[in-house]
Coordinates of C-alpha atoms and ligand atoms in Angstrom, one line a residue:
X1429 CA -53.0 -8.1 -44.3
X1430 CA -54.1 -5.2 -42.0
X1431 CA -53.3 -1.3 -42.2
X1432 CA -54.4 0.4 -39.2
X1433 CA -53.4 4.7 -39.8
X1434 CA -55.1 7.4 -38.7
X1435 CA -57.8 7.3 -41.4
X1436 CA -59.2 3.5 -40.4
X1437 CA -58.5 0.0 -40.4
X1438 CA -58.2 -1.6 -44.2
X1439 CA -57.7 -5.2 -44.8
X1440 CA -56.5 -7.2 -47.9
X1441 CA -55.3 -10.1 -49.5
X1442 CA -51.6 -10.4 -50.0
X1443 CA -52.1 -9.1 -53.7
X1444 CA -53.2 -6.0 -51.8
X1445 CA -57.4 -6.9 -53.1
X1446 CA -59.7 -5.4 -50.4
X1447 CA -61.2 -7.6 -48.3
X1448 CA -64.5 -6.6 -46.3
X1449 CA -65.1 -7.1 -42.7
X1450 CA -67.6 -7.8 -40.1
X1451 CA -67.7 -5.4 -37.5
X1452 CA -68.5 -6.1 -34.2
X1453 CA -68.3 -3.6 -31.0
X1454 CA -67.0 -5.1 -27.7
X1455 CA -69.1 -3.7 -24.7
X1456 CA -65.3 -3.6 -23.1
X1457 CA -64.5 -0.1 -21.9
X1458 CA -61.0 1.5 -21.4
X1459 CA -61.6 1.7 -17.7
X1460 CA -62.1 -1.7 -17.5
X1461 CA -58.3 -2.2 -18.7
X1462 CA -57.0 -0.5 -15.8
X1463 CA -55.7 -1.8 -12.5
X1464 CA -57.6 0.6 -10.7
X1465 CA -55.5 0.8 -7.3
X1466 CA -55.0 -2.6 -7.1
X1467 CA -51.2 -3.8 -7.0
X1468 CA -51.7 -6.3 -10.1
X1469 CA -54.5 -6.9 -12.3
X1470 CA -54.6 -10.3 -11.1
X1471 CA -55.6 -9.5 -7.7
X1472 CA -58.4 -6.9 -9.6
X1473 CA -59.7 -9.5 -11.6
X1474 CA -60.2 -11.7 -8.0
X1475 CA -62.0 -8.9 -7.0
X1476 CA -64.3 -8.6 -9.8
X1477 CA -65.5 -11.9 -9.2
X1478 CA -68.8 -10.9 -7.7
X1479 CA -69.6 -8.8 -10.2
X1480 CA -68.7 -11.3 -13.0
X1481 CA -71.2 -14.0 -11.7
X1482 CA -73.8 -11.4 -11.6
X1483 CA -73.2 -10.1 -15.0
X1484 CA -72.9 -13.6 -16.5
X1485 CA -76.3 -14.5 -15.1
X1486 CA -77.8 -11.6 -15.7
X1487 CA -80.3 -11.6 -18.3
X1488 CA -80.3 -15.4 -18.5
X1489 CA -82.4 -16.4 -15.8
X1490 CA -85.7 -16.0 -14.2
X1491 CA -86.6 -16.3 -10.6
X1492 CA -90.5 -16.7 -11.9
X1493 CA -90.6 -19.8 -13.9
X1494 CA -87.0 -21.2 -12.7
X1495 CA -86.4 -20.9 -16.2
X1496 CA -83.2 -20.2 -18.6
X1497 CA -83.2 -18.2 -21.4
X1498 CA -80.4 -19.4 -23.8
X1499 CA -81.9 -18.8 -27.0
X1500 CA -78.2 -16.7 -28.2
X1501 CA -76.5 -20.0 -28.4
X1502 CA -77.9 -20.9 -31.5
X1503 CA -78.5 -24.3 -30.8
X1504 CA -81.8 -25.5 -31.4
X1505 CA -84.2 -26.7 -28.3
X1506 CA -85.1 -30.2 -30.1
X1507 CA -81.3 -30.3 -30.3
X1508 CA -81.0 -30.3 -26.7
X1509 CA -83.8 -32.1 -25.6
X1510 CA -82.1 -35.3 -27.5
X1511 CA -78.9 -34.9 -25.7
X1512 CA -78.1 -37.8 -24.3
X1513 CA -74.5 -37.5 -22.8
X1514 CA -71.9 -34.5 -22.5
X1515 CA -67.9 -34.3 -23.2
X1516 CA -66.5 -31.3 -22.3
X1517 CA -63.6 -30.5 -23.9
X1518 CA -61.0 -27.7 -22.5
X1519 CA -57.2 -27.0 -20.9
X1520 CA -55.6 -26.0 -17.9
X1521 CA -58.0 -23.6 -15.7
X1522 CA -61.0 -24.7 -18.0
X1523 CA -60.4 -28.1 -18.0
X1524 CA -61.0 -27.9 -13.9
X1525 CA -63.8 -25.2 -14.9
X1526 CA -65.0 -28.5 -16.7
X1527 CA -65.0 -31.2 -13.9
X1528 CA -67.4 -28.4 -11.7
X1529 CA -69.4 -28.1 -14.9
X1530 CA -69.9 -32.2 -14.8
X1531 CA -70.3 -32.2 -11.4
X1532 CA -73.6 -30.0 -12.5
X1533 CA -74.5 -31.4 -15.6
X1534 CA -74.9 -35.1 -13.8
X1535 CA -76.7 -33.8 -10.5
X1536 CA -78.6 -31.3 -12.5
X1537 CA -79.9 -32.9 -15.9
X1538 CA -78.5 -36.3 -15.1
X1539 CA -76.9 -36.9 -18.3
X1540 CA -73.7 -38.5 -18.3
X1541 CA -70.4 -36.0 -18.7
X1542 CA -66.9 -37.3 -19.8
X1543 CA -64.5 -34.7 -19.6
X1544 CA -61.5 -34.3 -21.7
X1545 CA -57.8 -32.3 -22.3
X1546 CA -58.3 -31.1 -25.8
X1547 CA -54.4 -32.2 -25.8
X1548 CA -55.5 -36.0 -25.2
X1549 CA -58.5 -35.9 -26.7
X1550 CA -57.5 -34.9 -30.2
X1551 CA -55.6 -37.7 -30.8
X1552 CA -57.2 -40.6 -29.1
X1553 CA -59.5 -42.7 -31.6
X1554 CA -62.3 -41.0 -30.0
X1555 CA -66.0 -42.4 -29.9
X1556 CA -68.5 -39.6 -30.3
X1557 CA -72.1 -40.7 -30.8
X1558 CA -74.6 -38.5 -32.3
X1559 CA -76.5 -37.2 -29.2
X1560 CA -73.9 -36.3 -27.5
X1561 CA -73.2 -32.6 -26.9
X1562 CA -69.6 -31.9 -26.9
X1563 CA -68.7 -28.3 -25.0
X1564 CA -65.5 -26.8 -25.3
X1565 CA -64.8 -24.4 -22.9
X1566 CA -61.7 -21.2 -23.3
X1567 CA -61.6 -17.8 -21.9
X1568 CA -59.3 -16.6 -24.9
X1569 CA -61.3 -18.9 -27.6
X1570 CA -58.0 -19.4 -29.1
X1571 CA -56.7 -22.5 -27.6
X1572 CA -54.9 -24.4 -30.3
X1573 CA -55.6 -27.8 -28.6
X1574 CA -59.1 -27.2 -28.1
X1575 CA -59.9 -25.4 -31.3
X1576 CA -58.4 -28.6 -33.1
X1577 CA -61.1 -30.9 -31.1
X1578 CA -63.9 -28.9 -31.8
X1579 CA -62.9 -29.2 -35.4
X1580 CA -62.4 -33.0 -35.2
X1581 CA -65.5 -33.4 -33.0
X1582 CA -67.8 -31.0 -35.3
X1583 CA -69.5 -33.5 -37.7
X1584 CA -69.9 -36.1 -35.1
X1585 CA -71.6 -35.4 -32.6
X1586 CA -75.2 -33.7 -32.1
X1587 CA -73.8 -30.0 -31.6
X1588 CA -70.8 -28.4 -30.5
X1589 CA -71.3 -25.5 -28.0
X1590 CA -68.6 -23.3 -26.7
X1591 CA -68.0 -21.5 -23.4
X1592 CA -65.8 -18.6 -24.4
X1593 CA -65.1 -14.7 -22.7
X1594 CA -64.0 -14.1 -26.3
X1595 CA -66.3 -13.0 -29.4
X1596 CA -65.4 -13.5 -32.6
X1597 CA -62.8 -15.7 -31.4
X1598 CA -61.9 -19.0 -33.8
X1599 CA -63.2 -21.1 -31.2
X1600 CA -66.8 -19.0 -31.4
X1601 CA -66.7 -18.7 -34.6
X1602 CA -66.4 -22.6 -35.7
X1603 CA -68.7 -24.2 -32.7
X1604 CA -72.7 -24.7 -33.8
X1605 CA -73.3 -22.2 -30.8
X1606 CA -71.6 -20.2 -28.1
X1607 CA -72.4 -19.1 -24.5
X1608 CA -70.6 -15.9 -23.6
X1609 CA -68.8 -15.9 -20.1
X1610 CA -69.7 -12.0 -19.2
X1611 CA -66.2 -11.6 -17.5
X1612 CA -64.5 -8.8 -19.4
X1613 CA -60.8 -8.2 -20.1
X1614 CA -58.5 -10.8 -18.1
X1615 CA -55.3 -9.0 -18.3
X1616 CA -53.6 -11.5 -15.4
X1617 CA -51.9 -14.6 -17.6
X1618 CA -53.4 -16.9 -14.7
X1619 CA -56.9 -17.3 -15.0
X1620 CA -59.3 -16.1 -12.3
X1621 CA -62.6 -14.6 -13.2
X1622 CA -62.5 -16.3 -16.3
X1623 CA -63.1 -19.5 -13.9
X1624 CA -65.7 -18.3 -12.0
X1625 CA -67.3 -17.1 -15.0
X1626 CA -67.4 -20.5 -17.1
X1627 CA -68.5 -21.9 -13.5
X1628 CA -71.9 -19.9 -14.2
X1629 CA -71.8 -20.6 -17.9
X1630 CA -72.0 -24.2 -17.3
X1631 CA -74.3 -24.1 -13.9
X1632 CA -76.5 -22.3 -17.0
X1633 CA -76.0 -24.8 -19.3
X1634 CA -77.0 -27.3 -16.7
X1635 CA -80.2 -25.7 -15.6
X1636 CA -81.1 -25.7 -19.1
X1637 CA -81.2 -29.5 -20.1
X1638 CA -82.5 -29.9 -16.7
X1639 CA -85.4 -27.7 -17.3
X1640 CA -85.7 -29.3 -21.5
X1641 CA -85.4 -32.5 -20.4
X1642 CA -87.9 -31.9 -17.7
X1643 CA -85.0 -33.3 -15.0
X1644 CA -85.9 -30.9 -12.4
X1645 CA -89.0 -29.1 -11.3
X1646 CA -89.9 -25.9 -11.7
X1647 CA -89.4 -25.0 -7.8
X1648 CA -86.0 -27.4 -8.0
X1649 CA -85.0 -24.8 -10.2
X1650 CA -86.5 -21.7 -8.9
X1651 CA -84.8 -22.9 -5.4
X1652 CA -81.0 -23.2 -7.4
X1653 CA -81.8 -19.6 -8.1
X1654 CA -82.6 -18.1 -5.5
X1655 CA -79.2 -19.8 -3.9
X1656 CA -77.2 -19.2 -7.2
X1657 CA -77.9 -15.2 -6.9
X1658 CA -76.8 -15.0 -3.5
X1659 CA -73.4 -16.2 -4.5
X1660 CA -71.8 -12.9 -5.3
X1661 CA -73.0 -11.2 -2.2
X1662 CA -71.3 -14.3 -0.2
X1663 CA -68.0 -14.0 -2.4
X1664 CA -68.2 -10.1 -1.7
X1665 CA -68.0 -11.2 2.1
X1666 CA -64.5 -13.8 1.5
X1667 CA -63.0 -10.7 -0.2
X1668 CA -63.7 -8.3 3.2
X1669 CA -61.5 -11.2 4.5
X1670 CA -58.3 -11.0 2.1
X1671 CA -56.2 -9.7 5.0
X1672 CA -56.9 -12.8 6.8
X1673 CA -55.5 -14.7 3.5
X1674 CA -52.8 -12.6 3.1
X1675 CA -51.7 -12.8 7.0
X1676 CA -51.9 -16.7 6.2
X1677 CA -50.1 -16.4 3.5
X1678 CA -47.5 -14.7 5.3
X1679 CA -46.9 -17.7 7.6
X1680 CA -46.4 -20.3 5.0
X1681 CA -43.9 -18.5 2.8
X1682 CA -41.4 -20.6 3.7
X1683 CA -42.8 -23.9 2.6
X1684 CA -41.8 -25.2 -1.0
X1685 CA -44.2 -27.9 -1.0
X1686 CA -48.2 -27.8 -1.0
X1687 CA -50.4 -30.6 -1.3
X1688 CA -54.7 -29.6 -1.6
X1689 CA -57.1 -32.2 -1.4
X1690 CA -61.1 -31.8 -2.0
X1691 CA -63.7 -34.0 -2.9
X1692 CA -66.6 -34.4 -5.0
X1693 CA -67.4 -30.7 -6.5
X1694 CA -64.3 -29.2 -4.4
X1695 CA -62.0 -31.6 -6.0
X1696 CA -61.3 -29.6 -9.4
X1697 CA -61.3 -26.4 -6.8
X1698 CA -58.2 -28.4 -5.6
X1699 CA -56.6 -28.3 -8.5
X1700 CA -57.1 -25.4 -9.7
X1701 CA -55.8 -23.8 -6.6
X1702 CA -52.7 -26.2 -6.6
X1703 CA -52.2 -24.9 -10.5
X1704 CA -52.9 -20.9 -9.4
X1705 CA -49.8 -21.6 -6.7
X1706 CA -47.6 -23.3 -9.1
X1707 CA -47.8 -20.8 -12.1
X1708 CA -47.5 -17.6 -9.9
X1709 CA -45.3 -18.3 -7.6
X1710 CA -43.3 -21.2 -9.0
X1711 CA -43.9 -23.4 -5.3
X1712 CA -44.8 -26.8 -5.9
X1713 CA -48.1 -28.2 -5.4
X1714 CA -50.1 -31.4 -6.3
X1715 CA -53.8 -31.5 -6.0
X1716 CA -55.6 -35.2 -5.0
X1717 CA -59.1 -36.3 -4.3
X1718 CA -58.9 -36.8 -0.6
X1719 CA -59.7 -40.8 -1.1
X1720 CA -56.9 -41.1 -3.5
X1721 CA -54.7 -39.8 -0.5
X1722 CA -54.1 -43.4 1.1
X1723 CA -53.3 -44.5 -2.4
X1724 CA -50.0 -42.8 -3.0
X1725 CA -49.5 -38.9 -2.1
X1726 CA -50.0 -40.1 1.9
X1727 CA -46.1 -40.8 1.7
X1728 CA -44.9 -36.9 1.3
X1729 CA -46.7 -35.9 4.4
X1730 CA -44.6 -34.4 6.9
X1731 CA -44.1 -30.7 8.6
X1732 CA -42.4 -29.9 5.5
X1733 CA -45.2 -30.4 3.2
X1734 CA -48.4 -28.6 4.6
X1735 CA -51.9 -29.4 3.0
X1736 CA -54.9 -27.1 1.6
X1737 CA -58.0 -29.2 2.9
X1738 CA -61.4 -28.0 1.1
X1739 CA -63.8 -29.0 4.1
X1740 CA -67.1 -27.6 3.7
X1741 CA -70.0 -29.3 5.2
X1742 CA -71.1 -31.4 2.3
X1743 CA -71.6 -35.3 1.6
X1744 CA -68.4 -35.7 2.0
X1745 CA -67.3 -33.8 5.0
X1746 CA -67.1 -36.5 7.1
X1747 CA -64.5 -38.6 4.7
X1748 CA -62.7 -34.9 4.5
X1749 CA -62.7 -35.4 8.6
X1750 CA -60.5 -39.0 7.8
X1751 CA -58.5 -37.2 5.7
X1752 CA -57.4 -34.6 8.1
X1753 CA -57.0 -37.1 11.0
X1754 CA -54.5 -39.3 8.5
X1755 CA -52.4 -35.9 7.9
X1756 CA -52.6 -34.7 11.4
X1757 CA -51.5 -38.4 12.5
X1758 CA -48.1 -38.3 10.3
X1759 CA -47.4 -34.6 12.0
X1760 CA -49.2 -32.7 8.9
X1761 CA -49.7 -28.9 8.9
X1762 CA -53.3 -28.4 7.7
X1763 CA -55.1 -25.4 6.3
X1764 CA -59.0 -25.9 6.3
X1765 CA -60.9 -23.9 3.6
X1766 CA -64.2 -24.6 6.0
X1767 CA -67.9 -23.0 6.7
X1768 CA -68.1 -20.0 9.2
X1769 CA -70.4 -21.8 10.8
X1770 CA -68.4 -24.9 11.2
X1771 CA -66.8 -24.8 14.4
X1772 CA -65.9 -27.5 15.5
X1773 CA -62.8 -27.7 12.3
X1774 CA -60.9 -25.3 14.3
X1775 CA -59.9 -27.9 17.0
X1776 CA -58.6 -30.3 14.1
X1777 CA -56.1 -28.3 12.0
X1778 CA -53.3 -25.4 12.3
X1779 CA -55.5 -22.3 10.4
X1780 CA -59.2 -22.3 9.2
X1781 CA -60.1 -19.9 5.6
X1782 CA -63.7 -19.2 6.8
X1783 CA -66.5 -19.1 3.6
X1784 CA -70.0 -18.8 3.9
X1785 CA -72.8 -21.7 3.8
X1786 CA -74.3 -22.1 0.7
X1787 CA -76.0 -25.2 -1.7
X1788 CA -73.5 -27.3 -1.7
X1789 CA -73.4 -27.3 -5.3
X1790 CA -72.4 -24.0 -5.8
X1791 CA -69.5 -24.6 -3.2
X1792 CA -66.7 -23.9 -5.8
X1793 CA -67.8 -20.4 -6.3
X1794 CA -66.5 -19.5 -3.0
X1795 CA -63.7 -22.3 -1.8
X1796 CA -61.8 -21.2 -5.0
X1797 CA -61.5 -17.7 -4.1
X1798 CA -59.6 -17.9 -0.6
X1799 CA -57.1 -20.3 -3.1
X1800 CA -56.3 -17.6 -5.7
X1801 CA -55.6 -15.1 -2.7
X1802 CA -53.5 -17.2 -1.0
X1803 CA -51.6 -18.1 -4.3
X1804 CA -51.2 -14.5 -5.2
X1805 CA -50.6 -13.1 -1.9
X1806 CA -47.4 -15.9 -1.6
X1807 CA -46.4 -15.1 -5.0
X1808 CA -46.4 -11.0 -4.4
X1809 CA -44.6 -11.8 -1.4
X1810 CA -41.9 -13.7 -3.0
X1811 CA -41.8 -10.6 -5.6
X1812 CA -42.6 -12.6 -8.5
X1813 CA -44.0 -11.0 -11.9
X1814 CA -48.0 -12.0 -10.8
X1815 CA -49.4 -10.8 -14.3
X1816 CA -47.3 -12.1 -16.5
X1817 CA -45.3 -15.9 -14.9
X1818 CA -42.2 -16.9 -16.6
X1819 CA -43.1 -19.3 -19.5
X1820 CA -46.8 -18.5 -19.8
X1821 CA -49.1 -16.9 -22.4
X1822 CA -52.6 -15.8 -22.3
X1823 CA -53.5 -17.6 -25.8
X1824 CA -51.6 -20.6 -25.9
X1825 CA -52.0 -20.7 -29.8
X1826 CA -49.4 -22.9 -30.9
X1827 CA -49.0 -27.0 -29.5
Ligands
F6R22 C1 -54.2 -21.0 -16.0 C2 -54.4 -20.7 -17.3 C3 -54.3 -21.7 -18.3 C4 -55.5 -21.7 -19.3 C5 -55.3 -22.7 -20.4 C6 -56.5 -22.7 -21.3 O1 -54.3 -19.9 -15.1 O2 -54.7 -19.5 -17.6 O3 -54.2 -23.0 -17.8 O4 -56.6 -22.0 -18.6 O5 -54.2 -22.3 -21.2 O6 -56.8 -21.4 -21.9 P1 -58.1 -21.1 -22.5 O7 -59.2 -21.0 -21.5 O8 -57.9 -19.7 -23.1 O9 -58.4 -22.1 -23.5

């Protein structure tokens, strides 16, 4: 029991026994609960993006000895260094924060990565062995799902190590160790910084069994680095662009029907921005690896069924190519989420979402941002309620 008055906060048992309390301040300020000028929180939170990449990395790593400092998780190094394999563990805008974080964790320290829905995961007969380090990643840290898999997963495994924007939460509280996402009050039900901010969290995590398991160099990881801080400067840049999203978005209000395809590290940037459309503005939209295309979703192509290709000039650029000339072939409408300096894409599809170059690797930082514009500038457009969707909670606390 609580009793908040004038005088203070007091907490009991139910037979009204006092009960004593840890405090712990949040470095959250009243400000930062505001929208600020911005129409809805969500699109405040889209812009805060920058700052939350800087904020989560800051203090973490070091452009001297390519090093990261993650001492505050509470997991100890010898721990780490005897990590052979990664599950990570998380739901909805996580779960896709998850696949990037694989996408790092096997290029990076080169450990194997299995990632899981807490949903499915919880009751499977699961097969944990003990070096493996299972990470379970939530923005409220309340997840019922993935709190109950970190709690079946606990004794089993070599540590359990939570990615969580919130402290004190059940899910920090019951893992062996936590890594704070820096991202401050999401007030938007959809997830956006959140995202970006587990992104860096796990890019961290990465780095870190790269560098205790001596995986990468020091000037490997000095390089990542260097590229990694330029990120927020090169997301600042796609949001002196919005209009151009919102302009788009304009033009493809009518449609009912979206499909996005990416591949490799774009490919849970698909999906999230497929799941950012579909819970804001109620439009359908299904997400595929662009090689599972031919396997299936090829068949709803028409002009009524425009696609979201992620193209950036990466491994797999030239398979994205196929991909477009397949859709443009069955008279597809495509949208290319492509480099500025790529420009030759503009002779291939209907409307090009320009992002800067960067490592490859880090792609996802700024192909997922023109998607949660272009989902919220449809959804404002069609007057829906942006912060709060019909049927959706922040903490989804119950099954
Ligand atoms: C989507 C969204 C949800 C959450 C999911 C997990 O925008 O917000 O899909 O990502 O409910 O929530 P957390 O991260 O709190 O465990």
């Amino acid at each position: 029991m609580v009793v908040i008055d004038p005088t203070g906060v007091r907490f009991t048992d139910f037979k009204g026994a006092p009960l004593a309390k840890k405090v712990e301040h949040l470095s959250w300020s009243p400000l930062m609960m505001e929208k600020r000028g911005f129409k809805h929180f969500m699109l405040k939170e889209i812009f805060e993006q920058p700052e939350v990449v800087r904020d989560t990395l800051q203090g973490r790593i070091s452009l001297d000895t390519g090093g990261v400092a993650l001492d505050e998780i509470g997991i100890p190094e010898a721990t780490l260094r005897q990590v052979r394999k990664a599950v990570i563990i998380a739901c909805g805008t996580s779960y896709h924060a998850g696949l990037v974080g694989k996408v790092f964790l096997e290029s990076m320290a080169r450990i194997p990565v299995d990632v899981e829905y807490a949903s499915e995961f919880r009751y499977r007969d699961f097969i944990l062995e003990k070096e493996t380090l299972v990470i379970v990643v939530s923005q409220s840290g309340e997840t019922a799902d993935t709190l109950a898999a970190l709690r079946a997963s606990k004794d089993r495994c070599a540590a359990v190590l939570a990615v969580t924007n919130s402290r004190s939460s059940s899910i920090a509280r019951d893992a062996h160790g936590v890594l704070y996402t820096h991202a401050g009050p999401e007030i938007g039900v959809a997830a956006t910084k959140t995202f970006t901010a587990q992104m860096t969290a796990l890019a961290l995590i990465a780095l870190h069994l790269a560098q205790v398991q001596d995986r990468m160099d020091a000037a490997a990881r000095i390089a990542f680095i260097e590229e990694f801080q330029r990120i927020p400067h090169k997301m600042e840049k796609i949001l002196g662009r919005a209009k151009a999203v919102e302009d788009l978005a304009s033009r493809f209000l009518p449609f009912s029907h979206f499909l996005y395809l990416g591949r490799w590290v774009n490919f849970p940037v698909a999906l999230e921005g497929a799941l950012k459309l579909k819970e804001i503005s109620y439009i359908h939209a299904e997400a595929y690896p662009g090689g599972e295309m031919k396997h299936g979703p090829i068949a709803l192509i028409d002009e009524k069924m425009p696609t979201l290709a992620i193209v950036p000039e990466d491994r797999v650029y030239d398979k994205m190519l196929s991909n477009i000339s397949e859709i443009k072939a069955r008279n597809g409408t495509i949208i290319a989420l492509a480099s500025e300096d790529d420009a030759k894409i503009h002779e291939r599809v209907d409307a090009v979402l320009a992002v800067p170059s960067a490592d490859p690797l880090l792609m996802p930082f700024l192909t997922v941002m023109p998607l949660q514009l272009f989902a919220y500038y449809i959804a404002a457009k069609r007057g829906a309620d942006v912060d709060q969707p019909r049927n959706l909670a922040k903490s989804v606390t119950v099954e």
